[in-house]
Tab-separated table of C-alpha atoms in Angstrom:
chain	number	residue	atom	x	y	z
A	1	UNK	CA	-8.273	-18.913	22.536
A	2	UNK	CA	-5.617	-21.638	22.683
A	3	UNK	CA	-4.094	-20.367	19.418
A	4	UNK	CA	-3.842	-16.804	20.742
A	5	UNK	CA	-2.281	-17.972	24.009
A	6	UNK	CA	0.194	-20.110	22.066
A	7	UNK	CA	1.161	-17.157	19.871
A	8	UNK	CA	1.764	-14.971	22.930
A	9	UNK	CA	3.898	-17.676	24.541
A	10	UNK	CA	5.956	-18.061	21.378
A	11	UNK	CA	6.511	-14.310	21.122
A	12	UNK	CA	7.789	-14.419	24.709
A	13	UNK	CA	9.963	-17.400	23.743
A	14	UNK	CA	11.477	-15.407	20.853
A	15	UNK	CA	12.176	-12.454	23.146
A	16	UNK	CA	13.821	-14.541	25.873
A	17	UNK	CA	15.742	-16.750	23.455
A	18	UNK	CA	17.199	-13.766	21.603
A	19	UNK	CA	17.826	-11.343	24.471
A	20	UNK	CA	18.685	-13.650	27.387
A	21	UNK	CA	20.174	-16.757	25.794
A	22	UNK	CA	21.675	-15.095	22.697
A	23	UNK	CA	19.971	-17.516	20.320
A	24	UNK	CA	20.208	-16.158	16.787
A	25	UNK	CA	16.885	-14.597	15.655
A	26	UNK	CA	16.939	-16.820	12.551
A	27	UNK	CA	16.835	-19.961	14.695
A	28	UNK	CA	14.344	-18.501	17.187
A	29	UNK	CA	11.846	-17.618	14.442
A	30	UNK	CA	12.166	-20.989	12.683
A	31	UNK	CA	11.726	-22.906	15.963
A	32	UNK	CA	8.712	-20.752	16.858
A	33	UNK	CA	7.174	-21.496	13.460
A	34	UNK	CA	7.624	-25.252	13.898
A	35	UNK	CA	6.111	-25.242	17.401
A	36	UNK	CA	3.216	-23.024	16.281
A	37	UNK	CA	2.385	-25.315	13.386
A	38	UNK	CA	2.647	-28.611	15.252
A	39	UNK	CA	0.730	-27.505	18.355
A	40	UNK	CA	-1.979	-25.961	16.170
A	41	UNK	CA	-2.672	-29.391	14.688
A	42	UNK	CA	-0.913	-29.126	11.335
A	43	UNK	CA	0.575	-32.285	9.875
A	44	UNK	CA	4.365	-32.257	10.115
A	45	UNK	CA	4.725	-32.253	6.324
A	46	UNK	CA	2.473	-29.177	6.097
A	47	UNK	CA	4.561	-27.431	8.756
A	48	UNK	CA	7.756	-27.922	6.745
A	49	UNK	CA	5.982	-26.915	3.538
A	50	UNK	CA	4.605	-23.789	5.208
A	51	UNK	CA	8.040	-22.833	6.524
A	52	UNK	CA	9.868	-23.313	3.244
A	53	UNK	CA	7.198	-21.592	1.150
A	54	UNK	CA	7.104	-18.648	3.548
A	55	UNK	CA	10.890	-18.403	3.625
A	56	UNK	CA	11.245	-18.511	-0.141
A	57	UNK	CA	8.199	-16.385	-0.850
A	58	UNK	CA	9.369	-13.293	0.995
A	59	UNK	CA	12.933	-13.529	-0.323
A	60	UNK	CA	11.676	-13.784	-3.905
A	61	UNK	CA	10.648	-10.158	-3.603
A	62	UNK	CA	13.438	-8.623	-1.536
A	63	UNK	CA	16.450	-10.935	-1.191
A	64	UNK	CA	18.339	-9.372	-4.104
A	65	UNK	CA	17.244	-5.880	-3.062
A	66	UNK	CA	18.720	-6.322	0.424
A	67	UNK	CA	22.013	-7.496	-1.086
A	68	UNK	CA	22.230	-4.517	-3.451
A	69	UNK	CA	21.304	-2.089	-0.667
A	70	UNK	CA	24.094	-3.314	1.592
A	71	UNK	CA	26.642	-2.949	-1.230
A	72	UNK	CA	25.607	0.681	-1.799
A	73	UNK	CA	25.857	1.349	1.931
A	74	UNK	CA	29.300	-0.236	2.166
A	75	UNK	CA	30.709	1.871	-0.668
A	76	UNK	CA	29.224	5.074	0.763
A	77	UNK	CA	30.780	4.230	4.115
A	78	UNK	CA	34.233	3.080	3.021
A	79	UNK	CA	34.782	5.554	0.177
A	80	UNK	CA	34.106	8.547	2.408
A	81	UNK	CA	30.882	9.380	0.564
A	82	UNK	CA	28.906	9.656	3.799
A	83	UNK	CA	31.505	12.069	5.195
A	84	UNK	CA	31.377	14.081	1.965
A	85	UNK	CA	27.601	14.463	2.345
A	86	UNK	CA	28.072	15.653	5.941
A	87	UNK	CA	30.690	18.221	4.944
A	88	UNK	CA	28.457	19.533	2.161
A	89	UNK	CA	25.420	19.923	4.426
A	90	UNK	CA	27.549	21.696	7.053
A	91	UNK	CA	28.976	24.087	4.473
A	92	UNK	CA	25.475	25.105	3.388
A	93	UNK	CA	23.884	25.412	6.828
A	94	UNK	CA	26.825	26.734	8.852
A	95	UNK	CA	28.523	25.769	12.109
A	96	UNK	CA	26.039	27.664	14.293
A	97	UNK	CA	23.236	25.486	12.939
A	98	UNK	CA	25.317	22.336	13.136
A	99	UNK	CA	22.677	20.322	15.093
A	100	UNK	CA	20.318	20.806	12.143
A	101	UNK	CA	23.134	19.944	9.733
A	102	UNK	CA	23.916	16.700	11.578
A	103	UNK	CA	20.227	15.776	11.715
A	104	UNK	CA	19.887	16.282	7.953
A	105	UNK	CA	23.100	14.354	7.332
A	106	UNK	CA	21.881	11.437	9.436
A	107	UNK	CA	18.509	11.548	7.672
A	108	UNK	CA	20.216	11.166	4.280
A	109	UNK	CA	23.031	8.776	5.181
A	110	UNK	CA	20.882	6.207	7.001
A	111	UNK	CA	18.765	5.363	3.958
A	112	UNK	CA	21.395	2.907	2.675
A	113	UNK	CA	23.873	2.817	5.614
A	114	UNK	CA	22.965	1.139	8.919
A	115	UNK	CA	22.422	3.723	11.631
A	116	UNK	CA	25.149	2.193	13.842
A	117	UNK	CA	27.719	2.485	11.056
A	118	UNK	CA	26.522	5.958	10.111
A	119	UNK	CA	27.069	7.204	13.645
A	120	UNK	CA	30.549	5.683	13.865
A	121	UNK	CA	31.528	7.310	10.551
A	122	UNK	CA	30.384	10.771	11.677
A	123	UNK	CA	31.286	10.661	15.393
A	124	UNK	CA	34.678	12.333	14.928
A	125	UNK	CA	33.045	15.129	12.915
A	126	UNK	CA	30.609	15.648	15.798
A	127	UNK	CA	33.506	16.078	18.229
A	128	UNK	CA	35.331	18.478	15.926
A	129	UNK	CA	32.198	20.650	15.614
A	130	UNK	CA	31.581	20.586	19.370
A	131	UNK	CA	35.172	21.660	20.064
A	132	UNK	CA	35.013	24.435	17.453
A	133	UNK	CA	31.567	25.889	18.288
A	134	UNK	CA	31.114	25.107	21.995
A	135	UNK	CA	27.817	23.342	21.262
A	136	UNK	CA	27.201	20.413	23.601
A	137	UNK	CA	28.482	17.134	22.167
A	138	UNK	CA	25.329	15.483	23.545
A	139	UNK	CA	23.192	17.865	21.481
A	140	UNK	CA	25.107	17.007	18.320
A	141	UNK	CA	25.070	13.281	19.105
A	142	UNK	CA	21.297	13.159	19.632
A	143	UNK	CA	20.627	15.347	16.580
A	144	UNK	CA	22.668	12.902	14.504
A	145	UNK	CA	21.312	9.726	16.112
A	146	UNK	CA	17.658	10.724	15.730
A	147	UNK	CA	18.200	11.815	12.122
A	148	UNK	CA	19.797	8.445	11.408
A	149	UNK	CA	17.072	6.577	13.274
A	150	UNK	CA	14.196	8.253	11.416
A	151	UNK	CA	15.075	6.973	7.961
A	152	UNK	CA	16.551	3.722	9.309
A	153	UNK	CA	13.122	2.521	10.417
A	154	UNK	CA	10.872	4.247	7.867
A	155	UNK	CA	12.551	4.322	4.450
A	156	UNK	CA	13.475	1.303	2.298
A	157	UNK	CA	15.898	-0.054	1.168
A	158	UNK	CA	16.750	-0.279	4.871
A	159	UNK	CA	16.050	-3.985	5.613
A	160	UNK	CA	13.355	-3.521	8.297
A	161	UNK	CA	10.729	-1.561	6.363
A	162	UNK	CA	11.699	-3.427	3.192
A	163	UNK	CA	10.939	-6.773	4.862
A	164	UNK	CA	7.685	-5.459	6.335
A	165	UNK	CA	6.591	-4.172	2.926
A	166	UNK	CA	7.262	-7.592	1.403
A	167	UNK	CA	5.436	-9.406	4.216
A	168	UNK	CA	2.356	-7.181	3.948
A	169	UNK	CA	2.580	-7.077	0.134
A	170	UNK	CA	2.806	-3.282	0.258
A	171	UNK	CA	4.056	-1.172	-2.638
A	172	UNK	CA	7.696	-0.299	-1.876
A	173	UNK	CA	7.555	2.992	-3.761
A	174	UNK	CA	4.539	4.088	-1.746
A	175	UNK	CA	6.287	3.065	1.484
A	176	UNK	CA	9.291	5.190	0.464
A	177	UNK	CA	7.149	8.256	-0.294
A	178	UNK	CA	5.030	8.014	2.859
A	179	UNK	CA	8.049	6.887	4.895
A	180	UNK	CA	9.972	10.025	3.980
A	181	UNK	CA	6.920	12.077	4.943
A	182	UNK	CA	6.625	10.409	8.370
A	183	UNK	CA	10.392	10.456	8.967
A	184	UNK	CA	10.463	14.268	8.777
A	185	UNK	CA	8.456	14.962	11.985
A	186	UNK	CA	10.279	12.057	13.660
A	187	UNK	CA	13.632	13.686	12.891
A	188	UNK	CA	12.377	17.163	13.829
A	189	UNK	CA	11.177	16.120	17.281
A	190	UNK	CA	14.557	14.462	17.861
A	191	UNK	CA	16.297	17.658	16.792
A	192	UNK	CA	14.051	19.721	19.089
A	193	UNK	CA	14.912	17.481	22.059
A	194	UNK	CA	18.612	17.673	21.204
A	195	UNK	CA	18.673	21.475	20.946
A	196	UNK	CA	16.472	22.474	23.852
A	197	UNK	CA	17.059	19.758	26.453
A	198	UNK	CA	20.392	18.140	25.683
A	199	UNK	CA	22.211	21.498	25.462
A	200	UNK	CA	22.611	21.418	29.258
A	201	UNK	CA	24.116	17.908	29.262
A	202	UNK	CA	27.899	18.292	29.199
A	203	UNK	CA	30.491	15.551	28.685
A	204	UNK	CA	34.288	15.711	28.641
A	205	UNK	CA	36.012	14.647	25.456
A	206	UNK	CA	39.063	15.121	23.294
A	207	UNK	CA	38.509	15.782	19.618
A	208	UNK	CA	40.036	13.207	17.317
A	209	UNK	CA	42.546	14.456	14.726
A	210	UNK	CA	41.036	14.083	11.281
A	211	UNK	CA	42.623	11.575	8.944
A	212	UNK	CA	43.261	13.159	5.568
A	213	UNK	CA	41.204	11.380	2.959
A	214	UNK	CA	40.390	12.158	-0.649
A	215	UNK	CA	36.620	12.282	-0.427
A	216	UNK	CA	34.334	11.850	-3.431
A	217	UNK	CA	32.366	14.925	-4.463
A	218	UNK	CA	28.998	15.555	-2.766
A	219	UNK	CA	27.214	15.083	-6.111
A	220	UNK	CA	28.796	11.670	-6.662
A	221	UNK	CA	27.924	10.746	-3.072
A	222	UNK	CA	24.268	11.749	-3.389
A	223	UNK	CA	23.631	10.037	-6.734
A	224	UNK	CA	23.697	6.350	-5.568
A	225	UNK	CA	21.127	7.321	-2.919
A	226	UNK	CA	18.798	9.514	-4.909
A	227	UNK	CA	18.575	7.778	-8.290
A	228	UNK	CA	17.176	4.451	-6.947
A	229	UNK	CA	14.694	6.275	-4.684
A	230	UNK	CA	13.514	8.457	-7.569
A	231	UNK	CA	13.145	5.489	-9.928
A	232	UNK	CA	11.188	3.398	-7.413
A	233	UNK	CA	8.934	6.353	-6.585
A	234	UNK	CA	8.310	7.061	-10.291
A	235	UNK	CA	7.253	3.438	-10.779
A	236	UNK	CA	4.617	3.793	-8.051
A	237	UNK	CA	3.398	7.074	-9.552
A	238	UNK	CA	3.220	5.505	-13.038
A	239	UNK	CA	0.809	2.864	-11.746
A	240	UNK	CA	-1.733	5.341	-10.389
A	241	UNK	CA	-5.226	5.009	-11.957
A	242	UNK	CA	-4.736	8.340	-13.763
A	243	UNK	CA	-1.739	6.842	-15.678
A	244	UNK	CA	0.383	10.032	-15.531
A	245	UNK	CA	2.994	8.524	-17.890
A	246	UNK	CA	0.445	6.954	-20.228
A	247	UNK	CA	0.296	3.261	-21.024
A	248	UNK	CA	2.973	2.898	-23.689
A	249	UNK	CA	6.732	2.556	-23.922
A	250	UNK	CA	7.452	5.329	-21.408
A	251	UNK	CA	5.465	3.587	-18.695
A	252	UNK	CA	7.008	0.204	-19.541
A	253	UNK	CA	10.492	1.663	-19.192
A	254	UNK	CA	9.668	3.357	-15.868
A	255	UNK	CA	8.102	0.151	-14.507
A	256	UNK	CA	11.257	-1.776	-15.447
A	257	UNK	CA	13.769	0.813	-14.235
A	258	UNK	CA	11.736	1.480	-11.091
A	259	UNK	CA	11.530	-2.140	-10.033
A	260	UNK	CA	13.516	-2.226	-6.757
A	261	UNK	CA	15.879	-4.877	-8.153
A	262	UNK	CA	16.714	-2.800	-11.243
A	263	UNK	CA	16.824	0.518	-9.368
A	264	UNK	CA	19.173	-0.783	-6.669
A	265	UNK	CA	21.400	-2.482	-9.260
A	266	UNK	CA	21.753	0.898	-10.975
A	267	UNK	CA	22.577	2.339	-7.538
A	268	UNK	CA	25.306	-0.280	-7.054
A	269	UNK	CA	27.096	0.717	-10.257
A	270	UNK	CA	26.711	4.393	-9.385
A	271	UNK	CA	28.266	3.621	-5.973
A	272	UNK	CA	31.247	2.048	-7.746
A	273	UNK	CA	31.880	5.527	-9.146
A	274	UNK	CA	32.699	6.771	-5.626
A	275	UNK	CA	35.947	4.832	-5.599
A	276	UNK	CA	39.133	6.611	-6.617
A	277	UNK	CA	42.575	5.100	-6.279
A	278	UNK	CA	41.238	1.837	-4.844
A	279	UNK	CA	42.428	-1.365	-6.493
A	280	UNK	CA	40.023	-4.037	-7.696
A	281	UNK	CA	40.939	-6.423	-4.854
A	282	UNK	CA	39.900	-3.845	-2.259
A	283	UNK	CA	36.639	-3.141	-4.087
A	284	UNK	CA	35.946	-6.865	-4.274
A	285	UNK	CA	36.564	-7.160	-0.522
A	286	UNK	CA	34.082	-4.333	0.140
A	287	UNK	CA	31.463	-6.164	-1.915
A	288	UNK	CA	32.223	-9.491	-0.213
A	289	UNK	CA	32.073	-7.998	3.287
A	290	UNK	CA	28.776	-6.269	2.549
A	291	UNK	CA	27.270	-9.498	1.203
A	292	UNK	CA	28.227	-11.265	4.439
A	293	UNK	CA	26.190	-8.650	6.309
A	294	UNK	CA	23.371	-9.046	3.790
A	295	UNK	CA	23.349	-12.812	4.303
A	296	UNK	CA	22.458	-12.475	7.980
A	297	UNK	CA	19.708	-9.969	7.245
A	298	UNK	CA	18.301	-12.129	4.443
A	299	UNK	CA	18.180	-15.200	6.699
A	300	UNK	CA	16.366	-13.330	9.488
A	301	UNK	CA	13.947	-11.828	6.977
A	302	UNK	CA	13.270	-15.242	5.457
A	303	UNK	CA	12.713	-16.757	8.906
A	304	UNK	CA	10.192	-14.015	9.643
A	305	UNK	CA	8.426	-14.887	6.406
A	306	UNK	CA	8.417	-18.571	7.379
A	307	UNK	CA	6.911	-17.828	10.805
A	308	UNK	CA	4.343	-15.520	9.232
A	309	UNK	CA	3.307	-18.116	6.674
A	310	UNK	CA	2.622	-20.658	9.411
A	311	UNK	CA	0.334	-18.085	11.037
A	312	UNK	CA	-1.478	-17.687	7.719
A	313	UNK	CA	-1.843	-21.450	7.208
A	314	UNK	CA	-3.526	-21.879	10.615
A	315	UNK	CA	-5.815	-18.871	9.858
A	316	UNK	CA	-4.785	-16.938	12.928
A	317	UNK	CA	-6.205	-13.795	11.356
A	318	UNK	CA	-9.740	-15.163	11.617
A	319	UNK	CA	-9.112	-16.199	15.221
A	320	UNK	CA	-7.846	-12.780	16.284
A	321	UNK	CA	-10.552	-10.936	14.359
A	322	UNK	CA	-13.189	-13.079	16.051
A	323	UNK	CA	-11.700	-12.502	19.488
A	324	UNK	CA	-11.561	-8.730	19.085
A	325	UNK	CA	-14.712	-8.296	17.016
A	326	UNK	CA	-15.948	-4.726	17.410
A	327	UNK	CA	-12.681	-3.455	18.884
A	328	UNK	CA	-11.112	-0.587	16.943
A	329	UNK	CA	-7.346	-0.784	17.412
A	330	UNK	CA	-6.712	0.556	13.918
A	331	UNK	CA	-3.270	1.922	13.199
A	332	UNK	CA	-2.198	1.569	16.849
A	333	UNK	CA	-2.154	-2.257	17.087
A	334	UNK	CA	0.996	-2.823	14.969
A	335	UNK	CA	2.676	0.071	16.774
A	336	UNK	CA	1.999	-1.433	20.210
A	337	UNK	CA	3.180	-4.923	19.224
A	338	UNK	CA	6.381	-3.603	17.637
A	339	UNK	CA	7.098	-1.259	20.570
A	340	UNK	CA	6.820	-4.141	23.049
A	341	UNK	CA	9.108	-6.323	20.932
A	342	UNK	CA	11.613	-3.516	20.385
A	343	UNK	CA	11.800	-2.519	24.037
A	344	UNK	CA	12.106	-6.129	25.146
A	345	UNK	CA	14.844	-7.394	22.817
A	346	UNK	CA	16.559	-4.328	21.344
A	347	UNK	CA	16.678	-4.961	17.599
A	348	UNK	CA	14.449	-2.752	15.454
A	349	UNK	CA	14.815	-5.102	12.481
A	350	UNK	CA	13.747	-8.182	14.463
A	351	UNK	CA	10.830	-6.216	15.952
A	352	UNK	CA	9.666	-5.111	12.493
A	353	UNK	CA	9.960	-8.556	10.894
A	354	UNK	CA	8.221	-10.358	13.781
A	355	UNK	CA	5.412	-7.805	14.022
A	356	UNK	CA	4.824	-7.882	10.265
A	357	UNK	CA	4.446	-11.667	10.435
A	358	UNK	CA	1.835	-11.311	13.211
A	359	UNK	CA	-0.076	-8.466	11.549
A	360	UNK	CA	-0.153	-9.805	7.958
A	361	UNK	CA	-3.147	-12.142	8.494
A	362	UNK	CA	-5.120	-9.294	10.110
A	363	UNK	CA	-4.975	-6.770	7.258
A	364	UNK	CA	-8.456	-7.350	5.851
A	365	UNK	CA	-10.124	-7.402	9.262
A	366	UNK	CA	-8.386	-4.162	10.241
A	367	UNK	CA	-9.628	-2.384	7.118
A	368	UNK	CA	-6.157	-1.668	5.734
A	369	UNK	CA	-6.267	-3.806	2.582
A	370	UNK	CA	-5.811	-0.893	0.147
A	371	UNK	CA	-2.324	-0.043	-1.131
A	372	UNK	CA	-2.201	3.081	1.042
A	373	UNK	CA	-3.543	1.113	4.002
A	374	UNK	CA	-0.807	-1.525	3.744
A	375	UNK	CA	1.878	1.147	3.424
A	376	UNK	CA	0.550	2.870	6.559
A	377	UNK	CA	0.638	-0.441	8.456
A	378	UNK	CA	4.296	-0.887	7.487
A	379	UNK	CA	5.040	2.569	8.885
A	380	UNK	CA	3.030	1.913	12.053
A	381	UNK	CA	5.174	-1.168	12.664
A	382	UNK	CA	8.292	0.904	11.996
A	383	UNK	CA	7.177	3.616	14.431
A	384	UNK	CA	6.785	0.989	17.139
A	385	UNK	CA	10.204	-0.450	16.313
A	386	UNK	CA	11.883	2.830	17.275
A	387	UNK	CA	10.125	2.951	20.668
A	388	UNK	CA	12.472	2.832	22.554
A	389	UNK	CA	16.230	2.462	22.077
A	390	UNK	CA	17.849	1.689	25.430
A	391	UNK	CA	20.316	-0.637	27.180
A	392	UNK	CA	19.602	-3.749	25.081
A	393	UNK	CA	20.072	-1.919	21.766
A	394	UNK	CA	23.519	-1.873	20.143
A	395	UNK	CA	22.730	1.584	18.704
A	396	UNK	CA	22.412	2.969	22.249
A	397	UNK	CA	25.917	1.789	23.136
A	398	UNK	CA	27.419	3.051	19.872
A	399	UNK	CA	26.050	6.528	20.625
A	400	UNK	CA	27.129	6.632	24.260
A	401	UNK	CA	30.597	5.153	23.714
A	402	UNK	CA	31.449	7.328	20.710
A	403	UNK	CA	30.120	10.466	22.425
A	404	UNK	CA	31.712	9.981	25.863
A	405	UNK	CA	28.321	9.702	27.583
A	406	UNK	CA	27.713	7.688	30.715
A	407	UNK	CA	24.673	5.402	30.786
A	408	UNK	CA	22.491	7.866	32.708
A	409	UNK	CA	23.163	10.647	30.211
A	410	UNK	CA	22.429	8.292	27.317
A	411	UNK	CA	19.081	7.312	28.821
A	412	UNK	CA	18.096	10.933	29.490
A	413	UNK	CA	19.067	12.101	26.020
A	414	UNK	CA	18.923	9.415	23.336
A	415	UNK	CA	16.378	7.033	24.899
A	416	UNK	CA	13.863	9.772	25.705
A	417	UNK	CA	14.364	11.180	22.208
A	418	UNK	CA	13.435	7.832	20.628
A	419	UNK	CA	10.307	7.671	22.796
A	420	UNK	CA	9.296	11.121	21.546
A	421	UNK	CA	10.049	10.048	17.980
A	422	UNK	CA	7.824	6.986	18.267
A	423	UNK	CA	4.905	8.855	19.828
A	424	UNK	CA	5.182	11.691	17.301
A	425	UNK	CA	5.324	9.243	14.394
A	426	UNK	CA	2.269	7.205	15.391
A	427	UNK	CA	0.316	10.406	16.053
A	428	UNK	CA	1.236	11.683	12.594
A	429	UNK	CA	0.301	8.301	11.088
A	430	UNK	CA	-3.086	8.384	12.815
A	431	UNK	CA	-3.765	11.785	11.251
A	432	UNK	CA	-2.569	10.524	7.854
A	433	UNK	CA	-4.774	7.434	8.043
A	434	UNK	CA	-7.785	9.591	8.927
A	435	UNK	CA	-7.165	11.692	5.814
A	436	UNK	CA	-6.119	9.020	3.308
A	437	UNK	CA	-8.373	6.089	4.233
């Protein structure tokens, strides 16, 4: 019981340290790991060993992948590729269905680009559409934000689900396939809320004159996104018991090309093809800036792995399983933990990484030790980490400030939409787990 109480206190410590005292999540997680180990009776040398092994272990699998993913996102953002995708989707769907077009655009763009950046890139397009069609800017903003949010939390190589997959030792390709499946109803419920509730929320705004930019073609913009996802998914399919690609050279090639490191590296070089008329110094700066962003994410992810490894070393899984013997929390436990962490401190990525560290020792006792089971747990954590986005979330303020919303309007539109997304997602996951497990 002492161990459980200590864990709860340390989770509260992480929340307060990050949200109230602005302590960096990397430091908060490392400090929590040290305290957890020492107060649980581990020798100090074992505490340090547990931290370093946990830190290095998780980054062995995903450190390079995170770096490559941020480079792809940076080139899509700065080259105008994300805007090119938006223009293409709008041209096919039409201005009258622009909320759907913005939802689809957000859904696609947020796979490699952070949702905050994606919204900033497309905010001026939202205003231009609202001015042209008379559709509420709030409707367009929420359609875009919820489309962005859906893939941001569910689909690797976004850092959150990628880190959770590594922590739970889940197959990344399977997480991508199931994540895309779960992200669809999450985006649709956000779109429904945007169209049928937010249409009556009106804000004053001036459309921003568009800056003329030579955008890459839609095909070139889609390729750095789609090729890595297809390769990683094919690798997972190739390893099914039925061996759909056989067991020879074809499978070996797919396994190599579909490894997330290889697939994302291919995506990086495809993203370089988006650049026209940009000198090598500028391209180098884009890579350097993106790697600075990746460094922070990698450190937080590694710290989550360190904290999680300490929990494994002290066998907290056995303690929790013994305490709740007979209780059937199932797919809902990771969701609840992540939702509490998300709502309390604001960052979806921190919520996902921390929850994954807590849940990892419980996998066997929860009955989710199969490959599908672990993938579903990753998505349950992700569903909780979108519930809810409000005043302590930077994404909330990006949406409200770039869409001329006051705080009350933002809470009524975007925050409620993220609540509906989370509830819809965990309900869909419960149904999926009942069918697949």
